[in-house]
PDB file of C-alpha atoms and ligand atoms in Angstrom:
ATOM      1  CA  MET A  20      39.673   4.320  20.705  1.00 95.00           C
ATOM      2  CA  ILE A  21      36.766   6.862  20.120  1.00 98.00           C
ATOM      3  CA  ILE A  22      33.572   5.115  19.790  1.00 98.00           C
ATOM      4  CA  ASP A  23      30.138   6.917  19.379  1.00 98.00           C
ATOM      5  CA  SER A  24      27.692   4.238  20.981  1.00 98.00           C
ATOM      6  CA  HIS A  25      24.626   5.577  19.735  1.00 98.00           C
ATOM      7  CA  CYS A  26      24.302   5.911  15.684  1.00 98.00           C
ATOM      8  CA  HIS A  27      21.390   5.418  13.978  1.00 98.00           C
ATOM      9  CA  ALA A  28      21.262   4.020  10.568  1.00 98.00           C
ATOM     10  CA  GLY A  29      18.425   3.746   8.143  1.00 98.00           C
ATOM     11  CA  GLU A  30      16.584   6.011   5.077  1.00 98.00           C
ATOM     12  CA  TYR A  31      13.831   8.008   4.347  1.00 98.00           C
ATOM     13  CA  LEU A  32      10.800   6.515   3.160  1.00 98.00           C
ATOM     14  CA  LYS A  33      12.658   3.322   2.741  1.00 98.00           C
ATOM     15  CA  HIS A  34      12.771   2.575   6.292  1.00 98.00           C
ATOM     16  CA  PHE A  35      10.659   5.763   8.066  1.00 98.00           C
ATOM     17  CA  PRO A  36       7.411   6.591   6.653  1.00 97.00           C
ATOM     18  CA  GLU A  37       6.760  10.415   6.239  1.00 97.00           C
ATOM     19  CA  SER A  38       4.563  11.043   9.303  1.00 95.00           C
ATOM     20  CA  PHE A  39       7.289   9.676  11.712  1.00 95.00           C
ATOM     21  CA  ALA A  40      10.234  11.338   9.915  1.00 97.00           C
ATOM     22  CA  THR A  41       8.423  14.848  10.052  1.00 96.00           C
ATOM     23  CA  GLY A  42       7.699  14.435  13.822  1.00 94.00           C
ATOM     24  CA  MET A  43      11.226  13.392  14.957  1.00 94.00           C
ATOM     25  CA  MET A  44      13.299  15.765  12.586  1.00 95.00           C
ATOM     26  CA  ALA A  45      10.971  18.599  13.640  1.00 93.00           C
ATOM     27  CA  SER A  46      11.927  18.268  16.916  1.00 89.00           C
ATOM     28  CA  ILE A  47      15.701  19.404  15.604  1.00 91.00           C
ATOM     29  CA  HIS A  48      14.485  22.055  12.974  1.00 94.00           C
ATOM     30  CA  LYS A  49      15.065  19.964  10.006  1.00 95.00           C
ATOM     31  CA  PRO A  50      13.364  18.450   7.075  1.00 97.00           C
ATOM     32  CA  PRO A  51      11.795  14.686   7.090  1.00 97.00           C
ATOM     33  CA  GLU A  52      14.668  13.780   4.551  1.00 97.00           C
ATOM     34  CA  ALA A  53      17.357  14.631   7.350  1.00 97.00           C
ATOM     35  CA  ILE A  54      16.902  11.218   8.933  1.00 97.00           C
ATOM     36  CA  THR A  55      18.601   9.363   6.316  1.00 98.00           C
ATOM     37  CA  THR A  56      22.005   8.336   7.248  1.00 98.00           C
ATOM     38  CA  SER A  57      24.425   8.625   4.366  1.00 97.00           C
ATOM     39  CA  ILE A  58      26.884   6.334   5.443  1.00 98.00           C
ATOM     40  CA  PRO A  59      29.769   7.805   3.323  1.00 98.00           C
ATOM     41  CA  GLN A  60      29.206  11.090   4.844  1.00 97.00           C
ATOM     42  CA  LEU A  61      28.815   9.688   8.504  1.00 98.00           C
ATOM     43  CA  LEU A  62      32.204   8.087   7.760  1.00 98.00           C
ATOM     44  CA  ALA A  63      33.763  11.633   6.530  1.00 97.00           C
ATOM     45  CA  GLU A  64      32.441  13.042   9.598  1.00 97.00           C
ATOM     46  CA  MET A  65      33.767  10.617  11.698  1.00 98.00           C
ATOM     47  CA  ASP A  66      37.429  11.152  10.101  1.00 98.00           C
ATOM     48  CA  ALA A  67      36.978  14.668  10.965  1.00 97.00           C
ATOM     49  CA  ALA A  68      36.538  14.390  14.179  1.00 97.00           C
ATOM     50  CA  HIS A  69      38.994  11.418  14.794  1.00 97.00           C
ATOM     51  CA  ILE A  70      36.072   8.804  15.946  1.00 98.00           C
ATOM     52  CA  ASP A  71      37.458   5.410  15.214  1.00 98.00           C
ATOM     53  CA  GLN A  72      34.183   3.105  15.195  1.00 98.00           C
ATOM     54  CA  ALA A  73      30.429   3.869  16.383  1.00 98.00           C
ATOM     55  CA  PHE A  74      27.617   1.491  17.389  1.00 98.00           C
ATOM     56  CA  LEU A  75      25.174   1.257  14.366  1.00 98.00           C
ATOM     57  CA  LEU A  76      21.855   0.560  15.297  1.00 98.00           C
ATOM     58  CA  ALA A  77      18.614  -1.210  13.669  1.00 98.00           C
ATOM     59  CA  PHE A  78      15.485  -0.260  15.011  1.00 98.00           C
ATOM     60  CA  ASP A  79      12.024  -1.933  15.101  1.00 98.00           C
ATOM     61  CA  ALA A  80       8.857   0.213  15.763  1.00 97.00           C
ATOM     62  CA  GLN A  81       7.285  -1.394  12.824  1.00 97.00           C
ATOM     63  CA  ARG A  82       4.156  -2.721  14.316  1.00 97.00           C
ATOM     64  CA  THR A  83       3.282   0.866  16.001  1.00 96.00           C
ATOM     65  CA  LEU A  84       4.800   3.166  13.469  1.00 95.00           C
ATOM     66  CA  GLY A  85       5.457   1.468  10.710  1.00 97.00           C
ATOM     67  CA  ALA A  86       9.279   2.455  11.243  1.00 97.00           C
ATOM     68  CA  LYS A  87      11.837  -0.409  10.653  1.00 98.00           C
ATOM     69  CA  VAL A  88      15.602  -0.311  10.048  1.00 98.00           C
ATOM     70  CA  PRO A  89      16.017  -4.214   8.694  1.00 98.00           C
ATOM     71  CA  ASN A  90      19.028  -6.119  11.012  1.00 98.00           C
ATOM     72  CA  GLU A  91      20.294  -7.203   7.492  1.00 98.00           C
ATOM     73  CA  TYR A  92      20.508  -3.489   6.283  1.00 98.00           C
ATOM     74  CA  VAL A  93      22.744  -2.503   9.505  1.00 98.00           C
ATOM     75  CA  ALA A  94      24.685  -6.117   8.939  1.00 98.00           C
ATOM     76  CA  GLU A  95      25.558  -5.309   5.173  1.00 98.00           C
ATOM     77  CA  ILE A  96      26.902  -2.039   6.176  1.00 98.00           C
ATOM     78  CA  CYS A  97      28.980  -3.566   8.830  1.00 98.00           C
ATOM     79  CA  ARG A  98      30.098  -6.162   6.425  1.00 98.00           C
ATOM     80  CA  ARG A  99      31.565  -3.516   3.957  1.00 98.00           C
ATOM     81  CA  TYR A 100      33.266  -1.235   6.896  1.00 98.00           C
ATOM     82  CA  PRO A 101      34.163  -4.213   9.668  1.00 97.00           C
ATOM     83  CA  ASP A 102      36.722  -1.583  11.198  1.00 97.00           C
ATOM     84  CA  ARG A 103      34.359   1.382  11.766  1.00 98.00           C
ATOM     85  CA  PHE A 104      30.992  -0.072  12.542  1.00 98.00           C
ATOM     86  CA  ILE A 105      29.422  -2.424  15.309  1.00 98.00           C
ATOM     87  CA  GLY A 106      25.871  -3.401  14.592  1.00 98.00           C
ATOM     88  CA  PHE A 107      23.084  -3.799  17.045  1.00 98.00           C
ATOM     89  CA  GLY A 108      20.283  -5.537  15.557  1.00 98.00           C
ATOM     90  CA  SER A 109      16.210  -4.682  16.751  1.00 98.00           C
ATOM     91  CA  VAL A 110      13.234  -6.743  17.811  1.00 98.00           C
ATOM     92  CA  ASP A 111       9.590  -6.201  18.530  1.00 98.00           C
ATOM     93  CA  GLY A 112       9.304  -8.114  21.992  1.00 98.00           C
ATOM     94  CA  MET A 113       5.483  -9.179  20.949  1.00 98.00           C
ATOM     95  CA  HIS A 114       6.878 -10.674  17.854  1.00 97.00           C
ATOM     96  CA  PRO A 115       6.500 -14.324  18.663  1.00 96.00           C
ATOM     97  CA  ASP A 116      10.204 -15.201  17.133  1.00 97.00           C
ATOM     98  CA  ALA A 117      12.135 -12.241  19.003  1.00 98.00           C
ATOM     99  CA  ALA A 118      14.050 -14.820  20.907  1.00 98.00           C
ATOM    100  CA  GLU A 119      15.210 -16.399  17.451  1.00 98.00           C
ATOM    101  CA  THR A 120      15.737 -13.423  15.919  1.00 98.00           C
ATOM    102  CA  VAL A 121      18.448 -12.149  18.248  1.00 98.00           C
ATOM    103  CA  HIS A 122      20.081 -15.690  18.124  1.00 98.00           C
ATOM    104  CA  TYR A 123      20.096 -15.356  14.051  1.00 98.00           C
ATOM    105  CA  PHE A 124      21.220 -12.190  14.124  1.00 98.00           C
ATOM    106  CA  VAL A 125      24.180 -12.501  16.529  1.00 98.00           C
ATOM    107  CA  HIS A 126      25.487 -15.766  14.806  1.00 97.00           C
ATOM    108  CA  GLU A 127      24.357 -15.126  11.127  1.00 98.00           C
ATOM    109  CA  LEU A 128      24.590 -11.521  10.974  1.00 98.00           C
ATOM    110  CA  HIS A 129      27.324 -11.130  13.412  1.00 97.00           C
ATOM    111  CA  LEU A 130      25.838  -8.320  15.121  1.00 98.00           C
ATOM    112  CA  ARG A 131      27.197  -7.454  18.658  1.00 98.00           C
ATOM    113  CA  GLY A 132      24.326  -5.941  20.304  1.00 98.00           C
ATOM    114  CA  LEU A 133      20.221  -5.547  20.716  1.00 98.00           C
ATOM    115  CA  LYS A 134      18.804  -2.299  20.634  1.00 98.00           C
ATOM    116  CA  ILE A 135      15.340  -2.235  21.714  1.00 98.00           C
ATOM    117  CA  ALA A 136      12.390   0.622  21.636  1.00 97.00           C
ATOM    118  CA  PRO A 137       9.773  -0.043  23.943  1.00 97.00           C
ATOM    119  CA  ALA A 138       7.866   3.207  24.446  1.00 96.00           C
ATOM    120  CA  TYR A 139       7.863   3.662  20.578  1.00 96.00           C
ATOM    121  CA  LEU A 140       6.272  -0.204  20.428  1.00 97.00           C
ATOM    122  CA  ARG A 141       3.991   0.997  23.318  1.00 96.00           C
ATOM    123  CA  LEU A 142       5.607  -1.947  25.682  1.00 97.00           C
ATOM    124  CA  SER A 143       7.201  -1.187  29.399  1.00 97.00           C
ATOM    125  CA  PRO A 144      10.711  -2.216  29.119  1.00 97.00           C
ATOM    126  CA  ALA A 145       9.658  -4.691  31.890  1.00 95.00           C
ATOM    127  CA  ASP A 146       6.876  -6.281  29.970  1.00 97.00           C
ATOM    128  CA  PRO A 147       7.485 -10.146  30.064  1.00 97.00           C
ATOM    129  CA  CYS A 148       7.253 -10.136  26.348  1.00 98.00           C
ATOM    130  CA  TRP A 149      10.831  -8.811  26.340  1.00 98.00           C
ATOM    131  CA  TYR A 150      12.305 -11.913  28.388  1.00 98.00           C
ATOM    132  CA  GLY A 151      12.701 -14.348  25.657  1.00 98.00           C
ATOM    133  CA  ALA A 152      15.030 -11.741  23.625  1.00 98.00           C
ATOM    134  CA  PHE A 153      16.832 -10.871  26.979  1.00 98.00           C
ATOM    135  CA  SER A 154      17.591 -14.417  27.890  1.00 98.00           C
ATOM    136  CA  ALA A 155      19.077 -15.128  23.934  1.00 98.00           C
ATOM    137  CA  ALA A 156      20.852 -11.672  24.583  1.00 98.00           C
ATOM    138  CA  GLN A 157      22.280 -12.876  27.981  1.00 97.00           C
ATOM    139  CA  GLU A 158      23.427 -16.245  26.415  1.00 96.00           C
ATOM    140  CA  ALA A 159      25.229 -14.731  23.578  1.00 97.00           C
ATOM    141  CA  GLY A 160      26.873 -12.208  25.866  1.00 97.00           C
ATOM    142  CA  ILE A 161      25.741  -9.213  24.032  1.00 98.00           C
ATOM    143  CA  PRO A 162      24.529  -6.021  25.397  1.00 98.00           C
ATOM    144  CA  VAL A 163      21.010  -4.290  25.229  1.00 98.00           C
ATOM    145  CA  LEU A 164      20.537  -0.801  24.517  1.00 98.00           C
ATOM    146  CA  VAL A 165      17.301   0.411  25.705  1.00 98.00           C
ATOM    147  CA  HIS A 166      15.833   3.657  24.750  1.00 97.00           C
ATOM    148  CA  VAL A 167      14.536   5.509  27.842  1.00 95.00           C
ATOM    149  CA  GLY A 168      13.484   8.583  28.527  1.00 91.00           C
ATOM    150  CA  THR A 169      11.134  11.163  26.459  1.00 90.00           C
ATOM    151  CA  THR A 170      10.822  11.045  22.574  1.00 89.00           C
ATOM    152  CA  PRO A 171       9.538  13.491  19.909  1.00 83.00           C
ATOM    153  CA  ALA A 172       7.814  10.412  18.422  1.00 84.00           C
ATOM    154  CA  LYS A 173       3.925  11.408  18.728  1.00 81.00           C
ATOM    155  CA  ASP A 174       2.516   8.103  19.188  1.00 83.00           C
ATOM    156  CA  ALA A 175       5.174   6.347  21.577  1.00 87.00           C
ATOM    157  CA  ALA A 176       3.680   5.673  24.874  1.00 88.00           C
ATOM    158  CA  LYS A 177       4.480   8.336  27.716  1.00 90.00           C
ATOM    159  CA  GLN A 178       3.809   5.742  30.454  1.00 89.00           C
ATOM    160  CA  TYR A 179       6.632   3.806  29.351  1.00 92.00           C
ATOM    161  CA  PHE A 180       9.443   6.670  29.116  1.00 92.00           C
ATOM    162  CA  SER A 181      10.375   6.523  32.923  1.00 92.00           C
ATOM    163  CA  PRO A 182      13.979   4.825  33.247  1.00 94.00           C
ATOM    164  CA  THR A 183      12.649   3.389  36.677  1.00 95.00           C
ATOM    165  CA  LEU A 184      10.913   0.713  34.525  1.00 95.00           C
ATOM    166  CA  MET A 185      14.427  -0.869  33.828  1.00 97.00           C
ATOM    167  CA  ALA A 186      14.785  -2.018  37.717  1.00 97.00           C
ATOM    168  CA  LYS A 187      12.931  -5.177  37.063  1.00 97.00           C
ATOM    169  CA  ALA A 188      14.940  -6.390  33.846  1.00 97.00           C
ATOM    170  CA  ALA A 189      17.873  -5.487  35.839  1.00 98.00           C
ATOM    171  CA  GLN A 190      17.002  -7.544  38.585  1.00 98.00           C
ATOM    172  CA  ASP A 191      15.977 -10.516  36.316  1.00 98.00           C
ATOM    173  CA  PHE A 192      18.787 -10.452  34.415  1.00 98.00           C
ATOM    174  CA  PRO A 193      21.993 -10.024  36.439  1.00 97.00           C
ATOM    175  CA  ARG A 194      24.342 -11.314  33.643  1.00 97.00           C
ATOM    176  CA  LEU A 195      22.925  -8.837  31.024  1.00 98.00           C
ATOM    177  CA  ASN A 196      24.344  -5.332  30.588  1.00 98.00           C
ATOM    178  CA  PHE A 197      21.932  -2.934  29.728  1.00 98.00           C
ATOM    179  CA  ILE A 198      22.750   0.483  28.531  1.00 98.00           C
ATOM    180  CA  MET A 199      19.985   3.336  29.193  1.00 98.00           C
ATOM    181  CA  ALA A 200      19.988   5.517  26.567  1.00 98.00           C
ATOM    182  CA  HIS A 201      20.104   9.477  26.701  1.00 97.00           C
ATOM    183  CA  MET A 202      20.829   8.928  30.424  1.00 97.00           C
ATOM    184  CA  GLY A 203      16.601   8.701  30.625  1.00 95.00           C
ATOM    185  CA  THR A 204      16.144  12.390  29.724  1.00 95.00           C
ATOM    186  CA  PRO A 205      14.966  13.881  31.851  1.00 95.00           C
ATOM    187  CA  TRP A 206      14.912  11.603  34.847  1.00 96.00           C
ATOM    188  CA  VAL A 207      18.676  11.750  34.969  1.00 97.00           C
ATOM    189  CA  THR A 208      18.754  11.760  38.575  1.00 97.00           C
ATOM    190  CA  GLN A 209      16.644   8.456  38.887  1.00 97.00           C
ATOM    191  CA  CYS A 210      18.840   6.802  36.142  1.00 97.00           C
ATOM    192  CA  ILE A 211      21.796   7.519  38.434  1.00 98.00           C
ATOM    193  CA  ASP A 212      20.088   6.016  41.111  1.00 98.00           C
ATOM    194  CA  LEU A 213      19.129   3.008  39.496  1.00 98.00           C
ATOM    195  CA  MET A 214      22.908   2.573  38.254  1.00 98.00           C
ATOM    196  CA  VAL A 215      24.062   2.721  42.095  1.00 98.00           C
ATOM    197  CA  LYS A 216      21.811   0.028  42.829  1.00 98.00           C
ATOM    198  CA  HIS A 217      22.105  -2.269  39.743  1.00 98.00           C
ATOM    199  CA  PRO A 218      25.689  -2.901  38.430  1.00 98.00           C
ATOM    200  CA  ASN A 219      24.582  -4.588  34.933  1.00 98.00           C
ATOM    201  CA  LEU A 220      23.045  -1.028  34.240  1.00 98.00           C
ATOM    202  CA  TYR A 221      25.023   1.535  31.952  1.00 98.00           C
ATOM    203  CA  ALA A 222      23.973   4.474  30.529  1.00 98.00           C
ATOM    204  CA  ASP A 223      24.807   6.782  27.320  1.00 98.00           C
ATOM    205  CA  LEU A 224      25.248  10.455  26.899  1.00 98.00           C
ATOM    206  CA  SER A 225      23.397  10.978  23.484  1.00 97.00           C
ATOM    207  CA  ILE A 226      20.777  14.005  23.540  1.00 93.00           C
ATOM    208  CA  PHE A 227      21.685  14.423  26.949  1.00 94.00           C
ATOM    209  CA  GLY A 228      25.066  15.754  26.796  1.00 92.00           C
ATOM    210  CA  TRP A 229      24.228  17.820  23.804  1.00 92.00           C
ATOM    211  CA  TYR A 230      20.876  19.457  24.480  1.00 93.00           C
ATOM    212  CA  GLN A 231      22.094  20.474  28.129  1.00 95.00           C
ATOM    213  CA  SER A 232      23.978  23.115  29.232  1.00 96.00           C
ATOM    214  CA  ILE A 233      27.711  21.869  29.291  1.00 96.00           C
ATOM    215  CA  ASN A 234      27.535  22.981  32.943  1.00 96.00           C
ATOM    216  CA  THR A 235      24.549  20.425  33.764  1.00 96.00           C
ATOM    217  CA  VAL A 236      26.547  18.103  31.684  1.00 97.00           C
ATOM    218  CA  ALA A 237      29.567  18.429  34.031  1.00 97.00           C
ATOM    219  CA  LYS A 238      27.769  18.524  37.260  1.00 96.00           C
ATOM    220  CA  THR A 239      25.752  15.317  36.424  1.00 97.00           C
ATOM    221  CA  LEU A 240      29.209  13.554  35.413  1.00 97.00           C
ATOM    222  CA  GLU A 241      30.422  14.933  38.844  1.00 97.00           C
ATOM    223  CA  THR A 242      27.425  13.319  40.592  1.00 97.00           C
ATOM    224  CA  ALA A 243      27.742  10.145  38.807  1.00 98.00           C
ATOM    225  CA  ARG A 244      31.612  10.215  40.161  1.00 97.00           C
ATOM    226  CA  GLN A 245      30.862  11.026  43.460  1.00 97.00           C
ATOM    227  CA  ARG A 246      28.199   7.842  43.170  1.00 98.00           C
ATOM    228  CA  GLY A 247      30.725   5.518  41.679  1.00 98.00           C
ATOM    229  CA  VAL A 248      29.177   5.084  38.567  1.00 98.00           C
ATOM    230  CA  LEU A 249      31.067   7.226  36.118  1.00 98.00           C
ATOM    231  CA  GLN A 250      32.973   4.211  34.799  1.00 97.00           C
ATOM    232  CA  ARG A 251      29.409   2.829  33.412  1.00 98.00           C
ATOM    233  CA  ILE A 252      28.525   5.957  31.494  1.00 98.00           C
ATOM    234  CA  LEU A 253      29.196   5.637  27.773  1.00 98.00           C
ATOM    235  CA  TRP A 254      29.679   8.654  25.095  1.00 98.00           C
ATOM    236  CA  GLY A 255      27.117   8.454  22.129  1.00 97.00           C
ATOM    237  CA  THR A 256      25.618  11.359  19.801  1.00 97.00           C
ATOM    238  CA  ASP A 257      22.498   9.617  18.663  1.00 96.00           C
ATOM    239  CA  GLN A 258      23.162  10.827  14.884  1.00 96.00           C
ATOM    240  CA  PRO A 259      21.272  12.387  13.068  1.00 96.00           C
ATOM    241  CA  TRP A 260      20.221  14.176  16.369  1.00 93.00           C
ATOM    242  CA  GLY A 261      23.545  14.873  17.458  1.00 89.00           C
ATOM    243  CA  PRO A 262      26.451  16.689  15.845  1.00 90.00           C
ATOM    244  CA  LEU A 263      29.373  14.432  15.908  1.00 94.00           C
ATOM    245  CA  GLY A 264      32.156  16.795  15.887  1.00 93.00           C
ATOM    246  CA  VAL A 265      31.024  19.549  17.818  1.00 94.00           C
ATOM    247  CA  PHE A 266      29.724  17.370  20.447  1.00 95.00           C
ATOM    248  CA  LYS A 267      33.334  15.970  20.563  1.00 96.00           C
ATOM    249  CA  GLU A 268      34.413  19.029  20.887  1.00 95.00           C
ATOM    250  CA  ARG A 269      32.484  19.846  23.944  1.00 95.00           C
ATOM    251  CA  MET A 270      33.748  16.152  25.510  1.00 96.00           C
ATOM    252  CA  GLU A 271      37.180  17.895  25.111  1.00 95.00           C
ATOM    253  CA  ARG A 272      36.105  20.566  27.319  1.00 95.00           C
ATOM    254  CA  LEU A 273      34.971  18.472  29.985  1.00 97.00           C
ATOM    255  CA  ARG A 274      38.630  17.307  30.587  1.00 94.00           C
ATOM    256  CA  ASN A 275      40.482  20.484  30.651  1.00 92.00           C
ATOM    257  CA  ASP A 276      38.062  23.118  31.835  1.00 94.00           C
ATOM    258  CA  THR A 277      38.509  23.376  35.908  1.00 92.00           C
ATOM    259  CA  GLU A 278      35.696  25.832  36.088  1.00 94.00           C
ATOM    260  CA  LEU A 279      32.720  23.595  34.832  1.00 95.00           C
ATOM    261  CA  PHE A 280      32.785  21.061  37.617  1.00 95.00           C
ATOM    262  CA  PRO A 281      31.675  22.575  40.951  1.00 90.00           C
ATOM    263  CA  GLN A 282      34.391  20.559  42.684  1.00 91.00           C
ATOM    264  CA  GLY A 283      37.079  21.855  40.289  1.00 91.00           C
ATOM    265  CA  GLN A 284      37.933  18.437  38.836  1.00 95.00           C
ATOM    266  CA  PRO A 285      37.481  17.868  35.255  1.00 97.00           C
ATOM    267  CA  LEU A 286      37.291  14.269  33.805  1.00 97.00           C
ATOM    268  CA  THR A 287      41.123  12.445  34.306  1.00 97.00           C
ATOM    269  CA  ASP A 288      42.497  11.051  31.201  1.00 97.00           C
ATOM    270  CA  GLU A 289      41.436   7.672  32.484  1.00 97.00           C
ATOM    271  CA  GLU A 290      37.930   8.680  32.985  1.00 98.00           C
ATOM    272  CA  TRP A 291      37.432  10.274  29.758  1.00 98.00           C
ATOM    273  CA  THR A 292      38.987   7.421  27.870  1.00 98.00           C
ATOM    274  CA  ASN A 293      36.239   4.978  29.430  1.00 98.00           C
ATOM    275  CA  ILE A 294      33.383   7.231  28.691  1.00 98.00           C
ATOM    276  CA  MET A 295      34.637   8.039  25.043  1.00 98.00           C
ATOM    277  CA  GLY A 296      34.916   4.321  23.987  1.00 98.00           C
ATOM    278  CA  LYS A 297      36.908   1.957  26.684  1.00 98.00           C
ATOM    279  CA  THR A 298      33.452   1.195  28.494  1.00 98.00           C
ATOM    280  CA  ALA A 299      31.954   0.235  24.942  1.00 98.00           C
ATOM    281  CA  LEU A 300      34.442  -1.837  24.146  1.00 97.00           C
ATOM    282  CA  ARG A 301      34.215  -3.660  27.333  1.00 96.00           C
ATOM    283  CA  LEU A 302      30.722  -4.088  26.717  1.00 98.00           C
ATOM    284  CA  LEU A 303      31.079  -6.313  23.466  1.00 97.00           C
ATOM    285  CA  PRO A 304      31.427  -9.917  22.914  1.00 91.00           C
ATOM    286  CA  ALA A 305      34.643 -11.248  21.777  1.00 81.00           C
ATOM    287  CA  GLN A 306      34.365 -11.107  17.886  1.00 68.00           C
ATOM    288  CA  LEU A 307      31.567 -13.160  16.857  1.00 59.00           C
TER     289      LEU A 307
HETATM  290 ZN1   ZN B 408      18.844   7.088  19.359  1.00 72.60          ZN
END
């Protein structure tokens, strides 16, 4: 089972205002309209690359950036393609009904994860305003995917980019699993250090695994293996920022090419299977 654990949904202008889309897509030299995820096209790309399922993400940065992909929009796509998409809802911790919204999207919309974007909302992931939503997620048994690391969004708050801010939430919610997006790029070493310390911290390879050289990616995975956290790393593309097919081919090289790894041991079948989907599946609650 191959799962892309970081896939964005949403449409230009309907969900993402022009200024936001322009800034985000300029980072990959594409026009603002390219921020739109066409579901038929995404499914065709998944089929061509033999990707079985994807975590499809809602996104709430309405208060600060005017960008919002509603939970209902993602739920509707998941309802249409239940075998292909696993929906993640999104909330703004500052919203007084954030905890109720998590409860609602889990039990009414059948979404199976929470995605949050603290830096986009000018918040630390350690801000107590998130704790109601985290409690609701912990109670529901769903994972929380947190944007950590840098972003091209102009108005995001740089002081909240660092993955080290995740330490407090990881400690305060020991039964809640957090996925740190993008391996915390560029703070990848700190990201691995945190995973060593907190067994409920995971990380995804989106952006990092594609934008870095393949040698850097191999070296990082080898470090993660040596430090005992490789089984908590998930593959994801950050579509529409990362190309599904070519990124997956690159992952194939990481299990075959001995020369990429300083110690000469590429990913074993077990390690590869975990990264490419098994770990992602393990994080999800049983069908809600
Ligand atoms: Zn993303």
